[in-house]
CSV table of C-alpha atoms in Angstrom, one decimal:
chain,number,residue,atom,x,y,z
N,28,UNK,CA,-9.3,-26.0,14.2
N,29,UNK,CA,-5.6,-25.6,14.6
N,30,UNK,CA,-5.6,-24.6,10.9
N,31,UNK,CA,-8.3,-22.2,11.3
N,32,UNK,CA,-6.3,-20.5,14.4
N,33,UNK,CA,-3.2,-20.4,12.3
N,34,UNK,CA,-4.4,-18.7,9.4
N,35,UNK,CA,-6.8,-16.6,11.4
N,36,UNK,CA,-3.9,-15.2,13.3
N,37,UNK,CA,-2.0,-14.2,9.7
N,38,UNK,CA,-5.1,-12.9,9.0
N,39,UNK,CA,-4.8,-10.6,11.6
N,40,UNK,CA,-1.5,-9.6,11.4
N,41,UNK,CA,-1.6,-8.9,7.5
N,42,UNK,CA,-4.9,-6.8,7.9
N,43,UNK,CA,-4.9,-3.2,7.9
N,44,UNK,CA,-7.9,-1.3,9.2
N,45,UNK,CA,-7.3,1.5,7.0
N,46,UNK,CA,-7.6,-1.3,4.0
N,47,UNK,CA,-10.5,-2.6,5.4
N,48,UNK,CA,-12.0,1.1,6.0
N,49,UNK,CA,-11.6,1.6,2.3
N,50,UNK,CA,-12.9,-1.5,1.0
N,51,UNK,CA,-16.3,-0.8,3.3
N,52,UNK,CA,-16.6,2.4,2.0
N,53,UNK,CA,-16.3,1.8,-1.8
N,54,UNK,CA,-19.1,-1.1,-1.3
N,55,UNK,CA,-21.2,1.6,-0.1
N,56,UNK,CA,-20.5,3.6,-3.1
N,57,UNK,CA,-20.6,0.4,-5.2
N,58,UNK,CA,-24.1,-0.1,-3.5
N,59,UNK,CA,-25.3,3.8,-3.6
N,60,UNK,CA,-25.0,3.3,-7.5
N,61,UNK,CA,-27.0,0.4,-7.6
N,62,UNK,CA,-29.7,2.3,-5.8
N,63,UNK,CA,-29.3,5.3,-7.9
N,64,UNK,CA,-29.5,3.0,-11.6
N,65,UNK,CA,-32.4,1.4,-9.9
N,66,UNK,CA,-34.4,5.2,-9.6
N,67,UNK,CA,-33.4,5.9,-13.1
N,68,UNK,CA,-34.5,2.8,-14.3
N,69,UNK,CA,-38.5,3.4,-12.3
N,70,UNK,CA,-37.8,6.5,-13.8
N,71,UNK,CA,-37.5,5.5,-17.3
N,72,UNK,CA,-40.4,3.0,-16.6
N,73,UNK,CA,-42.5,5.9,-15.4
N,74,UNK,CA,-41.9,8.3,-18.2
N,75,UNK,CA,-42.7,5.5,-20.6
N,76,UNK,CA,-46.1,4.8,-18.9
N,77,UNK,CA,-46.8,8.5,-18.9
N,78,UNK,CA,-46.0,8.5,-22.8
N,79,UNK,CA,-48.6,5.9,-23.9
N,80,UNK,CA,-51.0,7.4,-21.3
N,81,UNK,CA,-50.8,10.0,-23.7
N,82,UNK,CA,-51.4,7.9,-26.8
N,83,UNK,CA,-54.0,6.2,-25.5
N,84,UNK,CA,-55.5,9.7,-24.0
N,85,UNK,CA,-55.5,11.5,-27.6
N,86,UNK,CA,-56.6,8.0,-29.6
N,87,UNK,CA,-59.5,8.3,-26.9
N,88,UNK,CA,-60.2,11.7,-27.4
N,89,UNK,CA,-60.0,10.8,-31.4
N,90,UNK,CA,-62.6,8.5,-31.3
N,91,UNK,CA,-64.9,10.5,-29.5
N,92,UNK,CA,-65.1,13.0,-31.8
N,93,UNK,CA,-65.3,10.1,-34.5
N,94,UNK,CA,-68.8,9.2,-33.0
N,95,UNK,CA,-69.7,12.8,-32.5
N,96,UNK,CA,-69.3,13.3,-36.0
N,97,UNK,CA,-71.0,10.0,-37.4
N,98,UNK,CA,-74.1,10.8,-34.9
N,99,UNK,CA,-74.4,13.6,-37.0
N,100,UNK,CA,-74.3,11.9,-40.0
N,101,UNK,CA,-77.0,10.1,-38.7
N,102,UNK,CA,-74.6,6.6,-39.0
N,103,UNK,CA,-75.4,5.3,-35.8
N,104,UNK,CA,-73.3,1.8,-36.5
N,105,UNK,CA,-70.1,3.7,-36.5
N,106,UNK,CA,-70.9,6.2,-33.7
N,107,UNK,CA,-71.5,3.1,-31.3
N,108,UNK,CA,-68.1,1.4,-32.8
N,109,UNK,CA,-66.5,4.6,-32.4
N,110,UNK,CA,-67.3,4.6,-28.4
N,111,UNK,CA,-66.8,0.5,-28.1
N,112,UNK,CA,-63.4,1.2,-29.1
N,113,UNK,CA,-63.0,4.2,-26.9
N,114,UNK,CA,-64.4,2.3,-24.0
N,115,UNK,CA,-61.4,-0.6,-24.8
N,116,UNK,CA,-59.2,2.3,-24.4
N,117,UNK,CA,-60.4,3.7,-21.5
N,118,UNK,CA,-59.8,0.3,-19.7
N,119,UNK,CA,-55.9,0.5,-20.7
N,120,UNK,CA,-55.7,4.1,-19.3
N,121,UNK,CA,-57.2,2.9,-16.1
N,122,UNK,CA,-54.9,0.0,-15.9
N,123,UNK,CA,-51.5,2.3,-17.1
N,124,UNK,CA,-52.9,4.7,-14.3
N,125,UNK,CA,-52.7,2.4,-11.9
N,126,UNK,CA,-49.0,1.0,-13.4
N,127,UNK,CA,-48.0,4.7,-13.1
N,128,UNK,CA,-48.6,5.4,-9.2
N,129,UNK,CA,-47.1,2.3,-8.2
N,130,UNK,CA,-44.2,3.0,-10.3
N,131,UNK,CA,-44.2,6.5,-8.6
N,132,UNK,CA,-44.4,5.4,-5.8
N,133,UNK,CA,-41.9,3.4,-5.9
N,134,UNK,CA,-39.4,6.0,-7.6
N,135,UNK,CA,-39.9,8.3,-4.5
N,136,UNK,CA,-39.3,5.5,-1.9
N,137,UNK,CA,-35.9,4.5,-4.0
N,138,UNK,CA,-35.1,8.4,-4.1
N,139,UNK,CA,-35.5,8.8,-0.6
N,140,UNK,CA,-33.5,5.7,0.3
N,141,UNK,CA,-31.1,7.0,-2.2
N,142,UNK,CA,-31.2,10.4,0.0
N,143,UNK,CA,-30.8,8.1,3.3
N,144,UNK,CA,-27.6,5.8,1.5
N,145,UNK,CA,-25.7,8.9,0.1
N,146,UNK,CA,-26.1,10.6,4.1
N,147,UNK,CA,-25.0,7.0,5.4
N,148,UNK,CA,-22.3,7.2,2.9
N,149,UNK,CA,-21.3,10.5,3.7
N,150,UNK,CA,-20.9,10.0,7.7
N,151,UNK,CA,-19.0,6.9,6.9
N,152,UNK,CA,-16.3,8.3,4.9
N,153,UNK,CA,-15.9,11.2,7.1
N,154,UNK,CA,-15.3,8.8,10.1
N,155,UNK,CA,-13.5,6.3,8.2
N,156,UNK,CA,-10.8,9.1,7.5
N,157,UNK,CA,-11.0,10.2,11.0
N,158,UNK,CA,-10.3,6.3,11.8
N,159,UNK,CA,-7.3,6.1,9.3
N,160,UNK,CA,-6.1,9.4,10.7
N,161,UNK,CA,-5.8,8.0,14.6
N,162,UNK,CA,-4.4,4.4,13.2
N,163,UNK,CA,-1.4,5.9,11.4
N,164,UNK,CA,-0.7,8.4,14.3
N,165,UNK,CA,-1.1,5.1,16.8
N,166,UNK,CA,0.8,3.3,14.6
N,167,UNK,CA,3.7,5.9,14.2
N,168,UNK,CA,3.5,6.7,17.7
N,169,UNK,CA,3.9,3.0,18.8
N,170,UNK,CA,6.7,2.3,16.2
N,171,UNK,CA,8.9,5.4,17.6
N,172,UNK,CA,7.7,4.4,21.5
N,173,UNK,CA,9.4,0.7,20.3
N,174,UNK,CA,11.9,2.4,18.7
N,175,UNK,CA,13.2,4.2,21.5
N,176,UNK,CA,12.6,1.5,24.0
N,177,UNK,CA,14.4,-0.9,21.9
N,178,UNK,CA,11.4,-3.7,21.2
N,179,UNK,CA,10.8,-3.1,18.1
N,180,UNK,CA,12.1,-6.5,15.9
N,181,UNK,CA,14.4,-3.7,14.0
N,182,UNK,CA,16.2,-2.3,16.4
N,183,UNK,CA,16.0,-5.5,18.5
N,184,UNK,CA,17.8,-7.2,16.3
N,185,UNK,CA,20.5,-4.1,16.5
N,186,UNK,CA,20.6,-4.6,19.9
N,187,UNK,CA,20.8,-8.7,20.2
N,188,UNK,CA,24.1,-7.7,17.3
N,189,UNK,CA,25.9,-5.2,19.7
N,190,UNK,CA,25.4,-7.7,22.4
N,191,UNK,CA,26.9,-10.4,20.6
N,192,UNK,CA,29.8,-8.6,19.7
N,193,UNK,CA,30.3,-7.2,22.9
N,194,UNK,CA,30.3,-10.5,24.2
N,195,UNK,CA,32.9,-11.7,21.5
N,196,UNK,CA,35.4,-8.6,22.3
N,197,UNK,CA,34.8,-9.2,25.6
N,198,UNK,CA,35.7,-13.1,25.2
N,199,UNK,CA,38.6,-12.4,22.9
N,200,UNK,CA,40.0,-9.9,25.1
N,201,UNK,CA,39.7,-12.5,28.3
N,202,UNK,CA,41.5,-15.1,25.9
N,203,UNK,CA,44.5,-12.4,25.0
N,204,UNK,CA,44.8,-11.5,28.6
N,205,UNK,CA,45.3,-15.5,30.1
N,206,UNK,CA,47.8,-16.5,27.0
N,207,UNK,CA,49.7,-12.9,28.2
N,208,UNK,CA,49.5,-14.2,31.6
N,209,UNK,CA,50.3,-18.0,31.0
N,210,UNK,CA,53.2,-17.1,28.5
N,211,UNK,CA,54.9,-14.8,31.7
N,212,UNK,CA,54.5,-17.9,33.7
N,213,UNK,CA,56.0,-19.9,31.4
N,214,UNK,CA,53.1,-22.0,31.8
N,215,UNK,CA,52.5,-22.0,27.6
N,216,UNK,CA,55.8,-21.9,25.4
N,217,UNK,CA,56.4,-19.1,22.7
N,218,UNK,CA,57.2,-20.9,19.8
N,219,UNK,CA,58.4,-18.1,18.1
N,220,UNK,CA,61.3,-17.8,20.8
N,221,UNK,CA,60.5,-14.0,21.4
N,222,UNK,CA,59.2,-14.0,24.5
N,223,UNK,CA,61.6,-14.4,27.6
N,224,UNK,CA,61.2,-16.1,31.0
N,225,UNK,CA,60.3,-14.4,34.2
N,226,UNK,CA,64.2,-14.3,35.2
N,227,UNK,CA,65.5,-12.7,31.9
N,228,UNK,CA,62.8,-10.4,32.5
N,229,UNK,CA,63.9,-9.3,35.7
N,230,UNK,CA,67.6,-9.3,35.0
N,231,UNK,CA,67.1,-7.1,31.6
N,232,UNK,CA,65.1,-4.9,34.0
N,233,UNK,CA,67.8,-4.6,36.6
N,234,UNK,CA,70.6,-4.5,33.4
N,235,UNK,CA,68.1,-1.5,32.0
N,236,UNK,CA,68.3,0.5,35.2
N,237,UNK,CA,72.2,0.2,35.2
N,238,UNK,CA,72.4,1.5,32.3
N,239,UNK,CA,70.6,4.1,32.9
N,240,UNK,CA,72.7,4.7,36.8
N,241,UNK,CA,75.8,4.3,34.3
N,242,UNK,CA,74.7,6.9,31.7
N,243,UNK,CA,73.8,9.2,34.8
N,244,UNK,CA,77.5,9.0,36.1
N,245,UNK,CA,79.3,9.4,33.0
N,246,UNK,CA,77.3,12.2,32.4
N,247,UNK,CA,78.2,14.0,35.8
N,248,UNK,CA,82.0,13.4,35.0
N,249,UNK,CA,82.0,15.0,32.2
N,250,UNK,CA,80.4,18.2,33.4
N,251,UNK,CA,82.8,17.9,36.9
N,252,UNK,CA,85.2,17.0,33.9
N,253,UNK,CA,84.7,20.1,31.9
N,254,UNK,CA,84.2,22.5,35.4
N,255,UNK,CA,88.0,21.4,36.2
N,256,UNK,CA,89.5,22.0,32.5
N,257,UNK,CA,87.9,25.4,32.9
N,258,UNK,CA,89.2,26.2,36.1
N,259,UNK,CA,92.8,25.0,35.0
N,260,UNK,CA,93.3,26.9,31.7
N,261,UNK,CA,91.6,30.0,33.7
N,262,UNK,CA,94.2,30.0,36.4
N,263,UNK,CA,97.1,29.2,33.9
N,264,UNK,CA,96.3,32.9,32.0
N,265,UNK,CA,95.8,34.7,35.4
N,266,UNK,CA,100.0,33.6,36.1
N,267,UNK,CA,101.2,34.8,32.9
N,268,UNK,CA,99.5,37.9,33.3
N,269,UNK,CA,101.0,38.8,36.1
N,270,UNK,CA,104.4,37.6,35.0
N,271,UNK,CA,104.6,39.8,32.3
N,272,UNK,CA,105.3,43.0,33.7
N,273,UNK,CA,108.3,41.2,36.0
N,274,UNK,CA,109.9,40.2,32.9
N,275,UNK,CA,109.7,43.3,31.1
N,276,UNK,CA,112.2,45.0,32.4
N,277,UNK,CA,114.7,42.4,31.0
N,278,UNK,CA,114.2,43.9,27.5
N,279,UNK,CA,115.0,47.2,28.5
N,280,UNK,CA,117.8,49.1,27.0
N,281,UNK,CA,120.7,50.2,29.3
């Protein structure tokens, strides 16, 4: 039983109703010629009948004039063998009569259910592709519905990946963030002897921003620096200028 429910169950899931639609309907075409050979065949049968009815109608006919024609001769003997033999005739006529309207009859009944098959035929393909037509639309329209609501096995698999590795990056960066924070303790040693301890830290920090203060003066005396040297060399002209004309007169002649 548990076999049976197993392979039942692959069953289902490998069958496809448009398959199965297609198999039916060429069954019933398979079938439909098999109904149609079988009215050619009566068919056949029936015109053969009807050709030895025809035999036996003109042999019949022939020997009736054969014991016309011996009456007349006044042979009696033959005219009386002539109609013995037409009688034996007549009996197969009869009986080939007979063979022909069954076989007639049953030509007509295999036509009409001929008839009956091809309509059945007919309605069943239309709906079969009308059945193959809503399955694939179904089908797509489930596969995109699954797509976009992620449970499809594609795209769930897509999704089960970008949740690992979120989970991974999310792990890793956790990790890097607890060594950073264990290494400033000085909780974990850096073997590589580039990282410093909290103290260093702080004084390189304060050493940095004295620098900087340090640069910042320097700076600011050597534009106060610059300002002054300015101001001396521009008052240092201003006194000769005026000299000059005092000590002109010096050079004068007398």
């Amino acid at each position: 039983m548990i076999f049976r429910a197993k392979a039942n169950k692959a069953l289902d899931r490998a069958e496809d109703p448009r398959e199965t639609l297609d198999y039916s309907y060429q069954k019933q075409l398979e079938l439909l010629q098999k109904v149609r050979r079988g009215v050619a065949d009566v068919a056949t049968s029936r015109k053969r009948l009807e050709l030895q009815l025809n035999q036996l109608q003109q042999q019949s006919t022939k020997l009736e004039d054969q014991g016309r024609k011996a009456l007349a001769l006044g042979r009696e003997d033959l005219a009386r063998e002539a109609l013995s033999r037409r009688a034996a005739l007549q009996q197969q006529v009869t009986d080939l009569e007979t063979q022909h309207a069954t076989l007639q009859g049953e030509e007509e009944k295999l036509t009409l259910a001929a008839q009956r098959l091809q309509a059945k035929v007919d309605a069943f393909r239309t709906k079969k592709e009308t059945i193959k037509a809503t399955y694939t639309a179904a089908q797509a329209q489930t596969r995109i519905g699954e797509a976009f609501s992620g449970i499809s096995e594609e795209m769930g698999d897509v999704g089960l990946a970008i949740q690992r590795a979120e989970d991974k990056t999310a792990q890793l960066q956790a990790r890097a963030g607890a060594i950073d924070e264990l290494l400033a303790s000085g909780a974990l040693d850096d073997q590589s002897g580039m990282h410093k301890d909290d103290i260093q830290a702080e004084l390189d920090r304060l050493s940095g921003g004295t620098d900087v203060e340090l640069e910042l003066q320097r700076m600011k005396a050597e534009l106060a620096g610059g300002s002054s040297q300015q101001a001396i060399e521009g008052g240092t002209g201003q006194g000769q200028s005026q000299q000059q004309p005092q000590d002109t007169p010096r050079f004068d002649k007398q």
